[in-house]
Amino acid sequence: SGINAEYGITNNLSDNTRIKRKSLVPEIKLHLLDKTCPWYYKRNVPELANDPFWSVFWPGGQALSRFVLDNASIVKGRSVIDMGCGCGATGIAAAKSEAKVVLCNDIDECAIEAVKINFMLNKLDCPSLSTENLLDSVDLLNIENSTIFLGDMFYDETIAKKIVSWCLKYTGQRNSIFIGDPGRWGLDFIRDHISQVAEYQIDDEDCDEFRTVAVYQFKC
């Protein structure tokens, strides 16, 4: 049964988050959790049953969003996939930069609901949405001539190796793949496959363990 109908999740997210802009990407407004929100201190509500990664605008996502807004040609007129999209900010940046179609993908249904309200907040039409685990898909997906973004996903060796295998499958089909990350250790497992294309300073009290964040392009 759908989580939306049971919990009224969209209204709950709107009512229990704070609308914020981050200094690196002031063009985008997002519903986020911070210490001023009652939900910040709770874990006994259904929407927080999984770790609410969607509730933070992580550094890698900030870097990718900034990079897209500053380099609109990488998405203009192209199909875009925001994998592990969380709050959907990179997809929003792509939509603002005239992407032909945007797919926001996250395995957490709450993230997908956050994407809906964040696109609405930024006066954009709702993107295509998916909760499929694309990294574990056995069948070859019909992905070509697309720009693909992966932000803040390199938190351990297992996921890093999965991402490398996935990217190697799709990077040759006229796809461009960009990664945003502040230097988590999982990135060490893919350094031979990536080249840095941008770096930003970050000053964010919600992610205060990071001071720089970079964008990388996956090499064919």
PDB file of N, CA and C in Angstrom, residues 130-217:
ATOM      1  N   SER A 130      11.400   7.685  -9.944  1.00  0.00           N
ATOM      2  CA  SER A 130      11.631   6.245  -9.876  1.00  0.00           C
ATOM      3  C   SER A 130      12.225   5.868  -8.526  1.00  0.00           C
ATOM      4  N   THR A 131      11.725   4.761  -7.958  1.00  0.00           N
ATOM      5  CA  THR A 131      12.328   4.209  -6.737  1.00  0.00           C
ATOM      6  C   THR A 131      13.086   2.911  -7.026  1.00  0.00           C
ATOM      7  N   GLU A 132      13.306   2.615  -8.293  1.00  0.00           N
ATOM      8  CA  GLU A 132      14.037   1.400  -8.662  1.00  0.00           C
ATOM      9  C   GLU A 132      15.504   1.516  -8.237  1.00  0.00           C
ATOM     10  N   ASN A 133      16.074   0.410  -7.778  1.00  0.00           N
ATOM     11  CA  ASN A 133      17.503   0.384  -7.462  1.00  0.00           C
ATOM     12  C   ASN A 133      18.268   0.170  -8.766  1.00  0.00           C
ATOM     13  N   LEU A 134      18.631   1.263  -9.415  1.00  0.00           N
ATOM     14  CA  LEU A 134      19.257   1.168 -10.732  1.00  0.00           C
ATOM     15  C   LEU A 134      20.614   0.472 -10.683  1.00  0.00           C
ATOM     16  N   LEU A 135      21.338   0.633  -9.592  1.00  0.00           N
ATOM     17  CA  LEU A 135      22.664   0.016  -9.493  1.00  0.00           C
ATOM     18  C   LEU A 135      22.588  -1.503  -9.481  1.00  0.00           C
ATOM     19  N   ASP A 136      21.496  -2.048  -8.965  1.00  0.00           N
ATOM     20  CA  ASP A 136      21.348  -3.494  -8.860  1.00  0.00           C
ATOM     21  C   ASP A 136      20.534  -4.084 -10.002  1.00  0.00           C
ATOM     22  N   SER A 137      20.194  -3.266 -10.979  1.00  0.00           N
ATOM     23  CA  SER A 137      19.393  -3.753 -12.100  1.00  0.00           C
ATOM     24  C   SER A 137      20.192  -4.769 -12.912  1.00  0.00           C
ATOM     25  N   VAL A 138      19.600  -5.952 -13.108  1.00  0.00           N
ATOM     26  CA  VAL A 138      20.271  -7.017 -13.860  1.00  0.00           C
ATOM     27  C   VAL A 138      20.205  -6.734 -15.360  1.00  0.00           C
ATOM     28  N   ASP A 139      19.060  -6.255 -15.806  1.00  0.00           N
ATOM     29  CA  ASP A 139      18.880  -5.980 -17.229  1.00  0.00           C
ATOM     30  C   ASP A 139      19.588  -4.684 -17.611  1.00  0.00           C
ATOM     31  N   LEU A 140      20.094  -4.659 -18.833  1.00  0.00           N
ATOM     32  CA  LEU A 140      20.714  -3.437 -19.338  1.00  0.00           C
ATOM     33  C   LEU A 140      19.623  -2.398 -19.566  1.00  0.00           C
ATOM     34  N   LEU A 141      19.766  -1.267 -18.919  1.00  0.00           N
ATOM     35  CA  LEU A 141      18.755  -0.227 -19.014  1.00  0.00           C
ATOM     36  C   LEU A 141      18.911   0.552 -20.317  1.00  0.00           C
ATOM     37  N   ASN A 142      17.809   1.096 -20.794  1.00  0.00           N
ATOM     38  CA  ASN A 142      17.832   1.883 -22.029  1.00  0.00           C
ATOM     39  C   ASN A 142      18.259   3.312 -21.702  1.00  0.00           C
ATOM     40  N   ILE A 143      19.556   3.471 -21.480  1.00  0.00           N
ATOM     41  CA  ILE A 143      20.111   4.775 -21.138  1.00  0.00           C
ATOM     42  C   ILE A 143      21.162   5.137 -22.167  1.00  0.00           C
ATOM     43  N   GLU A 144      20.885   6.159 -22.957  1.00  0.00           N
ATOM     44  CA  GLU A 144      21.879   6.654 -23.914  1.00  0.00           C
ATOM     45  C   GLU A 144      21.635   8.126 -24.172  1.00  0.00           C
ATOM     46  N   ASN A 145      22.709   8.804 -24.572  1.00  0.00           N
ATOM     47  CA  ASN A 145      22.658  10.242 -24.842  1.00  0.00           C
ATOM     48  C   ASN A 145      22.067  11.005 -23.655  1.00  0.00           C
ATOM     49  N   SER A 146      22.492  10.607 -22.444  1.00  0.00           N
ATOM     50  CA  SER A 146      21.974  11.209 -21.216  1.00  0.00           C
ATOM     51  C   SER A 146      23.113  11.789 -20.394  1.00  0.00           C
ATOM     52  N   THR A 147      22.757  12.712 -19.514  1.00  0.00           N
ATOM     53  CA  THR A 147      23.698  13.216 -18.515  1.00  0.00           C
ATOM     54  C   THR A 147      23.250  12.668 -17.169  1.00  0.00           C
ATOM     55  N   ILE A 148      24.171  12.005 -16.494  1.00  0.00           N
ATOM     56  CA  ILE A 148      23.850  11.263 -15.266  1.00  0.00           C
ATOM     57  C   ILE A 148      24.647  11.857 -14.111  1.00  0.00           C
ATOM     58  N   PHE A 149      23.966  12.085 -12.997  1.00  0.00           N
ATOM     59  CA  PHE A 149      24.608  12.667 -11.819  1.00  0.00           C
ATOM     60  C   PHE A 149      24.503  11.716 -10.635  1.00  0.00           C
ATOM     61  N   LEU A 150      25.616  11.580  -9.917  1.00  0.00           N
ATOM     62  CA  LEU A 150      25.650  10.795  -8.685  1.00  0.00           C
ATOM     63  C   LEU A 150      26.313  11.643  -7.608  1.00  0.00           C
ATOM     64  N   GLY A 151      25.542  12.032  -6.615  1.00  0.00           N
ATOM     65  CA  GLY A 151      26.077  12.882  -5.557  1.00  0.00           C
ATOM     66  C   GLY A 151      26.134  12.177  -4.220  1.00  0.00           C
ATOM     67  N   ASP A 152      27.283  12.263  -3.555  1.00  0.00           N
ATOM     68  CA  ASP A 152      27.423  11.808  -2.159  1.00  0.00           C
ATOM     69  C   ASP A 152      27.114  10.328  -1.973  1.00  0.00           C
ATOM     70  N   MET A 153      27.524   9.511  -2.926  1.00  0.00           N
ATOM     71  CA  MET A 153      27.215   8.081  -2.843  1.00  0.00           C
ATOM     72  C   MET A 153      28.417   7.212  -2.481  1.00  0.00           C
ATOM     73  N   PHE A 154      29.576   7.833  -2.265  1.00  0.00           N
ATOM     74  CA  PHE A 154      30.793   7.029  -2.083  1.00  0.00           C
ATOM     75  C   PHE A 154      31.148   6.860  -0.606  1.00  0.00           C
ATOM     76  N   TYR A 155      30.171   6.331   0.141  1.00  0.00           N
ATOM     77  CA  TYR A 155      30.372   6.234   1.579  1.00  0.00           C
ATOM     78  C   TYR A 155      30.978   4.907   2.019  1.00  0.00           C
ATOM     79  N   ASP A 156      31.117   3.918   1.117  1.00  0.00           N
ATOM     80  CA  ASP A 156      31.858   2.714   1.486  1.00  0.00           C
ATOM     81  C   ASP A 156      32.356   1.995   0.232  1.00  0.00           C
ATOM     82  N   GLU A 157      33.200   0.990   0.435  1.00  0.00           N
ATOM     83  CA  GLU A 157      33.834   0.278  -0.674  1.00  0.00           C
ATOM     84  C   GLU A 157      32.806  -0.453  -1.536  1.00  0.00           C
ATOM     85  N   THR A 158      31.812  -1.066  -0.899  1.00  0.00           N
ATOM     86  CA  THR A 158      30.839  -1.862  -1.633  1.00  0.00           C
ATOM     87  C   THR A 158      30.074  -1.021  -2.645  1.00  0.00           C
ATOM     88  N   ILE A 159      29.546   0.113  -2.202  1.00  0.00           N
ATOM     89  CA  ILE A 159      28.777   0.965  -3.108  1.00  0.00           C
ATOM     90  C   ILE A 159      29.682   1.573  -4.174  1.00  0.00           C
ATOM     91  N   ALA A 160      30.926   1.896  -3.810  1.00  0.00           N
ATOM     92  CA  ALA A 160      31.854   2.477  -4.786  1.00  0.00           C
ATOM     93  C   ALA A 160      32.118   1.497  -5.928  1.00  0.00           C
ATOM     94  N   LYS A 161      32.318   0.235  -5.600  1.00  0.00           N
ATOM     95  CA  LYS A 161      32.599  -0.768  -6.637  1.00  0.00           C
ATOM     96  C   LYS A 161      31.366  -1.005  -7.509  1.00  0.00           C
ATOM     97  N   LYS A 162      30.192  -0.968  -6.905  1.00  0.00           N
ATOM     98  CA  LYS A 162      28.958  -1.094  -7.685  1.00  0.00           C
ATOM     99  C   LYS A 162      28.834   0.049  -8.676  1.00  0.00           C
ATOM    100  N   ILE A 163      29.146   1.260  -8.209  1.00  0.00           N
ATOM    101  CA  ILE A 163      29.019   2.435  -9.071  1.00  0.00           C
ATOM    102  C   ILE A 163      29.999   2.352 -10.234  1.00  0.00           C
ATOM    103  N   VAL A 164      31.233   1.910  -9.968  1.00  0.00           N
ATOM    104  CA  VAL A 164      32.213   1.772 -11.050  1.00  0.00           C
ATOM    105  C   VAL A 164      31.695   0.814 -12.110  1.00  0.00           C
ATOM    106  N   SER A 165      31.207  -0.346 -11.682  1.00  0.00           N
ATOM    107  CA  SER A 165      30.701  -1.340 -12.636  1.00  0.00           C
ATOM    108  C   SER A 165      29.543  -0.772 -13.443  1.00  0.00           C
ATOM    109  N   TRP A 166      28.660  -0.047 -12.757  1.00  0.00           N
ATOM    110  CA  TRP A 166      27.495   0.529 -13.429  1.00  0.00           C
ATOM    111  C   TRP A 166      27.931   1.582 -14.439  1.00  0.00           C
ATOM    112  N   CYS A 167      28.824   2.452 -14.040  1.00  0.00           N
ATOM    113  CA  CYS A 167      29.281   3.522 -14.930  1.00  0.00           C
ATOM    114  C   CYS A 167      30.007   2.967 -16.151  1.00  0.00           C
ATOM    115  N   LEU A 168      30.801   1.921 -15.965  1.00  0.00           N
ATOM    116  CA  LEU A 168      31.513   1.320 -17.085  1.00  0.00           C
ATOM    117  C   LEU A 168      30.542   0.750 -18.119  1.00  0.00           C
ATOM    118  N   LYS A 169      29.377   0.307 -17.650  1.00  0.00           N
ATOM    119  CA  LYS A 169      28.353  -0.221 -18.566  1.00  0.00           C
ATOM    120  C   LYS A 169      27.755   0.858 -19.443  1.00  0.00           C
ATOM    121  N   TYR A 170      27.617   2.067 -18.870  1.00  0.00           N
ATOM    122  CA  TYR A 170      26.811   3.083 -19.545  1.00  0.00           C
ATOM    123  C   TYR A 170      27.580   4.284 -20.063  1.00  0.00           C
ATOM    124  N   THR A 171      28.833   4.432 -19.680  1.00  0.00           N
ATOM    125  CA  THR A 171      29.545   5.658 -20.055  1.00  0.00           C
ATOM    126  C   THR A 171      29.853   5.728 -21.545  1.00  0.00           C
ATOM    127  N   GLY A 172      29.840   4.580 -22.245  1.00  0.00           N
ATOM    128  CA  GLY A 172      30.176   4.581 -23.664  1.00  0.00           C
ATOM    129  C   GLY A 172      29.007   4.818 -24.598  1.00  0.00           C
ATOM    130  N   GLN A 173      27.800   4.928 -24.064  1.00  0.00           N
ATOM    131  CA  GLN A 173      26.608   5.044 -24.912  1.00  0.00           C
ATOM    132  C   GLN A 173      26.183   6.515 -25.058  1.00  0.00           C
ATOM    133  N   ARG A 174      27.157   7.350 -25.390  1.00  0.00           N
ATOM    134  CA  ARG A 174      26.938   8.795 -25.528  1.00  0.00           C
ATOM    135  C   ARG A 174      26.386   9.408 -24.239  1.00  0.00           C
ATOM    136  N   ASN A 175      26.712   8.784 -23.122  1.00  0.00           N
ATOM    137  CA  ASN A 175      26.304   9.305 -21.820  1.00  0.00           C
ATOM    138  C   ASN A 175      27.458  10.063 -21.178  1.00  0.00           C
ATOM    139  N   SER A 176      27.144  11.110 -20.452  1.00  0.00           N
ATOM    140  CA  SER A 176      28.128  11.828 -19.644  1.00  0.00           C
ATOM    141  C   SER A 176      27.762  11.612 -18.180  1.00  0.00           C
ATOM    142  N   ILE A 177      28.731  11.194 -17.382  1.00  0.00           N
ATOM    143  CA  ILE A 177      28.474  10.873 -15.986  1.00  0.00           C
ATOM    144  C   ILE A 177      29.314  11.786 -15.097  1.00  0.00           C
ATOM    145  N   PHE A 178      28.638  12.483 -14.175  1.00  0.00           N
ATOM    146  CA  PHE A 178      29.311  13.404 -13.261  1.00  0.00           C
ATOM    147  C   PHE A 178      29.042  12.981 -11.823  1.00  0.00           C
ATOM    148  N   ILE A 179      30.077  13.123 -11.003  1.00  0.00           N
ATOM    149  CA  ILE A 179      30.038  12.701  -9.600  1.00  0.00           C
ATOM    150  C   ILE A 179      30.357  13.903  -8.722  1.00  0.00           C
ATOM    151  N   GLY A 180      29.580  14.094  -7.662  1.00  0.00           N
ATOM    152  CA  GLY A 180      29.875  15.147  -6.694  1.00  0.00           C
ATOM    153  C   GLY A 180      30.196  14.525  -5.352  1.00  0.00           C
ATOM    154  N   ASP A 181      31.331  14.911  -4.779  1.00  0.00           N
ATOM    155  CA  ASP A 181      31.722  14.304  -3.507  1.00  0.00           C
ATOM    156  C   ASP A 181      32.766  15.179  -2.800  1.00  0.00           C
ATOM    157  N   PRO A 182      32.690  15.248  -1.456  1.00  0.00           N
ATOM    158  CA  PRO A 182      33.660  16.061  -0.714  1.00  0.00           C
ATOM    159  C   PRO A 182      34.929  15.304  -0.334  1.00  0.00           C
ATOM    160  N   GLY A 183      35.092  14.093  -0.863  1.00  0.00           N
ATOM    161  CA  GLY A 183      36.321  13.337  -0.595  1.00  0.00           C
ATOM    162  C   GLY A 183      36.150  12.186   0.363  1.00  0.00           C
ATOM    163  N   ARG A 184      34.963  11.602   0.393  1.00  0.00           N
ATOM    164  CA  ARG A 184      34.759  10.420   1.241  1.00  0.00           C
ATOM    165  C   ARG A 184      35.671   9.298   0.785  1.00  0.00           C
ATOM    166  N   TRP A 185      35.992   8.392   1.704  1.00  0.00           N
ATOM    167  CA  TRP A 185      37.050   7.421   1.400  1.00  0.00           C
ATOM    168  C   TRP A 185      36.661   6.451   0.289  1.00  0.00           C
ATOM    169  N   GLY A 186      35.361   6.238   0.055  1.00  0.00           N
ATOM    170  CA  GLY A 186      34.948   5.363  -1.029  1.00  0.00           C
ATOM    171  C   GLY A 186      35.392   5.852  -2.395  1.00  0.00           C
ATOM    172  N   LEU A 187      35.672   7.148  -2.489  1.00  0.00           N
ATOM    173  CA  LEU A 187      36.122   7.724  -3.761  1.00  0.00           C
ATOM    174  C   LEU A 187      37.473   7.152  -4.191  1.00  0.00           C
ATOM    175  N   ASP A 188      38.264   6.685  -3.224  1.00  0.00           N
ATOM    176  CA  ASP A 188      39.580   6.131  -3.542  1.00  0.00           C
ATOM    177  C   ASP A 188      39.488   4.941  -4.495  1.00  0.00           C
ATOM    178  N   PHE A 189      38.355   4.242  -4.483  1.00  0.00           N
ATOM    179  CA  PHE A 189      38.214   3.042  -5.297  1.00  0.00           C
ATOM    180  C   PHE A 189      37.883   3.352  -6.754  1.00  0.00           C
ATOM    181  N   ILE A 190      37.650   4.625  -7.087  1.00  0.00           N
ATOM    182  CA  ILE A 190      37.319   4.946  -8.479  1.00  0.00           C
ATOM    183  C   ILE A 190      38.229   6.010  -9.072  1.00  0.00           C
ATOM    184  N   ARG A 191      39.280   6.382  -8.369  1.00  0.00           N
ATOM    185  CA  ARG A 191      40.097   7.510  -8.834  1.00  0.00           C
ATOM    186  C   ARG A 191      40.711   7.282 -10.216  1.00  0.00           C
ATOM    187  N   ASP A 192      40.972   6.037 -10.578  1.00  0.00           N
ATOM    188  CA  ASP A 192      41.525   5.757 -11.909  1.00  0.00           C
ATOM    189  C   ASP A 192      40.515   5.998 -13.019  1.00  0.00           C
ATOM    190  N   HIS A 193      39.254   6.153 -12.650  1.00  0.00           N
ATOM    191  CA  HIS A 193      38.203   6.275 -13.658  1.00  0.00           C
ATOM    192  C   HIS A 193      37.625   7.687 -13.761  1.00  0.00           C
ATOM    193  N   ILE A 194      38.131   8.616 -12.964  1.00  0.00           N
ATOM    194  CA  ILE A 194      37.510   9.945 -12.926  1.00  0.00           C
ATOM    195  C   ILE A 194      38.549  11.055 -13.098  1.00  0.00           C
ATOM    196  N   SER A 195      38.082  12.183 -13.579  1.00  0.00           N
ATOM    197  CA  SER A 195      38.933  13.381 -13.635  1.00  0.00           C
ATOM    198  C   SER A 195      38.153  14.536 -13.019  1.00  0.00           C
ATOM    199  N   GLN A 196      38.829  15.347 -12.221  1.00  0.00           N
ATOM    200  CA  GLN A 196      38.163  16.468 -11.550  1.00  0.00           C
ATOM    201  C   GLN A 196      37.909  17.592 -12.551  1.00  0.00           C
ATOM    202  N   VAL A 197      36.683  18.128 -12.512  1.00  0.00           N
ATOM    203  CA  VAL A 197      36.336  19.214 -13.430  1.00  0.00           C
ATOM    204  C   VAL A 197      35.973  20.507 -12.700  1.00  0.00           C
ATOM    205  N   ALA A 198      35.771  20.436 -11.384  1.00  0.00           N
ATOM    206  CA  ALA A 198      35.456  21.649 -10.613  1.00  0.00           C
ATOM    207  C   ALA A 198      35.695  21.386  -9.136  1.00  0.00           C
ATOM    208  N   GLU A 199      36.002  22.452  -8.407  1.00  0.00           N
ATOM    209  CA  GLU A 199      36.132  22.349  -6.945  1.00  0.00           C
ATOM    210  C   GLU A 199      35.547  23.620  -6.324  1.00  0.00           C
ATOM    211  N   TYR A 200      34.881  23.454  -5.194  1.00  0.00           N
ATOM    212  CA  TYR A 200      34.234  24.584  -4.529  1.00  0.00           C
ATOM    213  C   TYR A 200      34.567  24.574  -3.041  1.00  0.00           C
ATOM    214  N   GLN A 201      34.619  25.764  -2.480  1.00  0.00           N
ATOM    215  CA  GLN A 201      34.696  25.903  -1.028  1.00  0.00           C
ATOM    216  C   GLN A 201      33.278  25.814  -0.480  1.00  0.00           C
ATOM    217  N   ILE A 202      33.130  25.183   0.661  1.00  0.00           N
ATOM    218  CA  ILE A 202      31.796  25.045   1.235  1.00  0.00           C
ATOM    219  C   ILE A 202      31.835  25.433   2.709  1.00  0.00           C
ATOM    220  N   ASP A 203      30.857  26.215   3.104  1.00  0.00           N
ATOM    221  CA  ASP A 203      30.729  26.643   4.495  1.00  0.00           C
ATOM    222  C   ASP A 203      29.273  26.421   4.887  1.00  0.00           C
ATOM    223  N   ASP A 204      28.997  25.259   5.476  1.00  0.00           N
ATOM    224  CA  ASP A 204      27.616  24.829   5.711  1.00  0.00           C
ATOM    225  C   ASP A 204      27.527  24.210   7.094  1.00  0.00           C
ATOM    226  N   GLU A 205      26.773  24.834   7.962  1.00  0.00           N
ATOM    227  CA  GLU A 205      26.665  24.336   9.340  1.00  0.00           C
ATOM    228  C   GLU A 205      26.007  22.968   9.414  1.00  0.00           C
ATOM    229  N   ASP A 206      25.233  22.595   8.384  1.00  0.00           N
ATOM    230  CA  ASP A 206      24.592  21.282   8.382  1.00  0.00           C
ATOM    231  C   ASP A 206      25.537  20.181   7.928  1.00  0.00           C
ATOM    232  N   CYS A 207      26.659  20.542   7.316  1.00  0.00           N
ATOM    233  CA  CYS A 207      27.670  19.569   6.868  1.00  0.00           C
ATOM    234  C   CYS A 207      29.042  20.104   7.249  1.00  0.00           C
ATOM    235  N   ASP A 208      29.220  20.436   8.516  1.00  0.00           N
ATOM    236  CA  ASP A 208      30.395  21.218   8.904  1.00  0.00           C
ATOM    237  C   ASP A 208      31.695  20.431   8.959  1.00  0.00           C
ATOM    238  N   GLU A 209      31.632  19.103   8.652  1.00  0.00           N
ATOM    239  CA  GLU A 209      32.888  18.343   8.628  1.00  0.00           C
ATOM    240  C   GLU A 209      33.618  18.500   7.299  1.00  0.00           C
ATOM    241  N   PHE A 210      32.984  19.160   6.320  1.00  0.00           N
ATOM    242  CA  PHE A 210      33.583  19.316   5.002  1.00  0.00           C
ATOM    243  C   PHE A 210      33.849  20.786   4.702  1.00  0.00           C
ATOM    244  N   ARG A 211      34.976  21.056   4.056  1.00  0.00           N
ATOM    245  CA  ARG A 211      35.315  22.424   3.685  1.00  0.00           C
ATOM    246  C   ARG A 211      35.471  22.605   2.180  1.00  0.00           C
ATOM    247  N   THR A 212      35.761  21.534   1.469  1.00  0.00           N
ATOM    248  CA  THR A 212      35.829  21.603   0.004  1.00  0.00           C
ATOM    249  C   THR A 212      35.037  20.430  -0.571  1.00  0.00           C
ATOM    250  N   VAL A 213      34.570  20.628  -1.780  1.00  0.00           N
ATOM    251  CA  VAL A 213      33.807  19.589  -2.465  1.00  0.00           C
ATOM    252  C   VAL A 213      34.109  19.713  -3.942  1.00  0.00           C
ATOM    253  N   ALA A 214      34.152  18.583  -4.633  1.00  0.00           N
ATOM    254  CA  ALA A 214      34.565  18.587  -6.045  1.00  0.00           C
ATOM    255  C   ALA A 214      33.537  17.875  -6.919  1.00  0.00           C
ATOM    256  N   VAL A 215      33.602  18.204  -8.201  1.00  0.00           N
ATOM    257  CA  VAL A 215      32.848  17.495  -9.232  1.00  0.00           C
ATOM    258  C   VAL A 215      33.846  16.760 -10.111  1.00  0.00           C
ATOM    259  N   TYR A 216      33.533  15.507 -10.409  1.00  0.00           N
ATOM    260  CA  TYR A 216      34.380  14.661 -11.237  1.00  0.00           C
ATOM    261  C   TYR A 216      33.569  14.149 -12.415  1.00  0.00           C
ATOM    262  N   GLN A 217      34.263  13.934 -13.536  1.00  0.00           N
ATOM    263  CA  GLN A 217      33.610  13.295 -14.668  1.00  0.00           C
ATOM    264  C   GLN A 217      34.179  11.892 -14.831  1.00  0.00           C
TER     265      GLN A 217
END
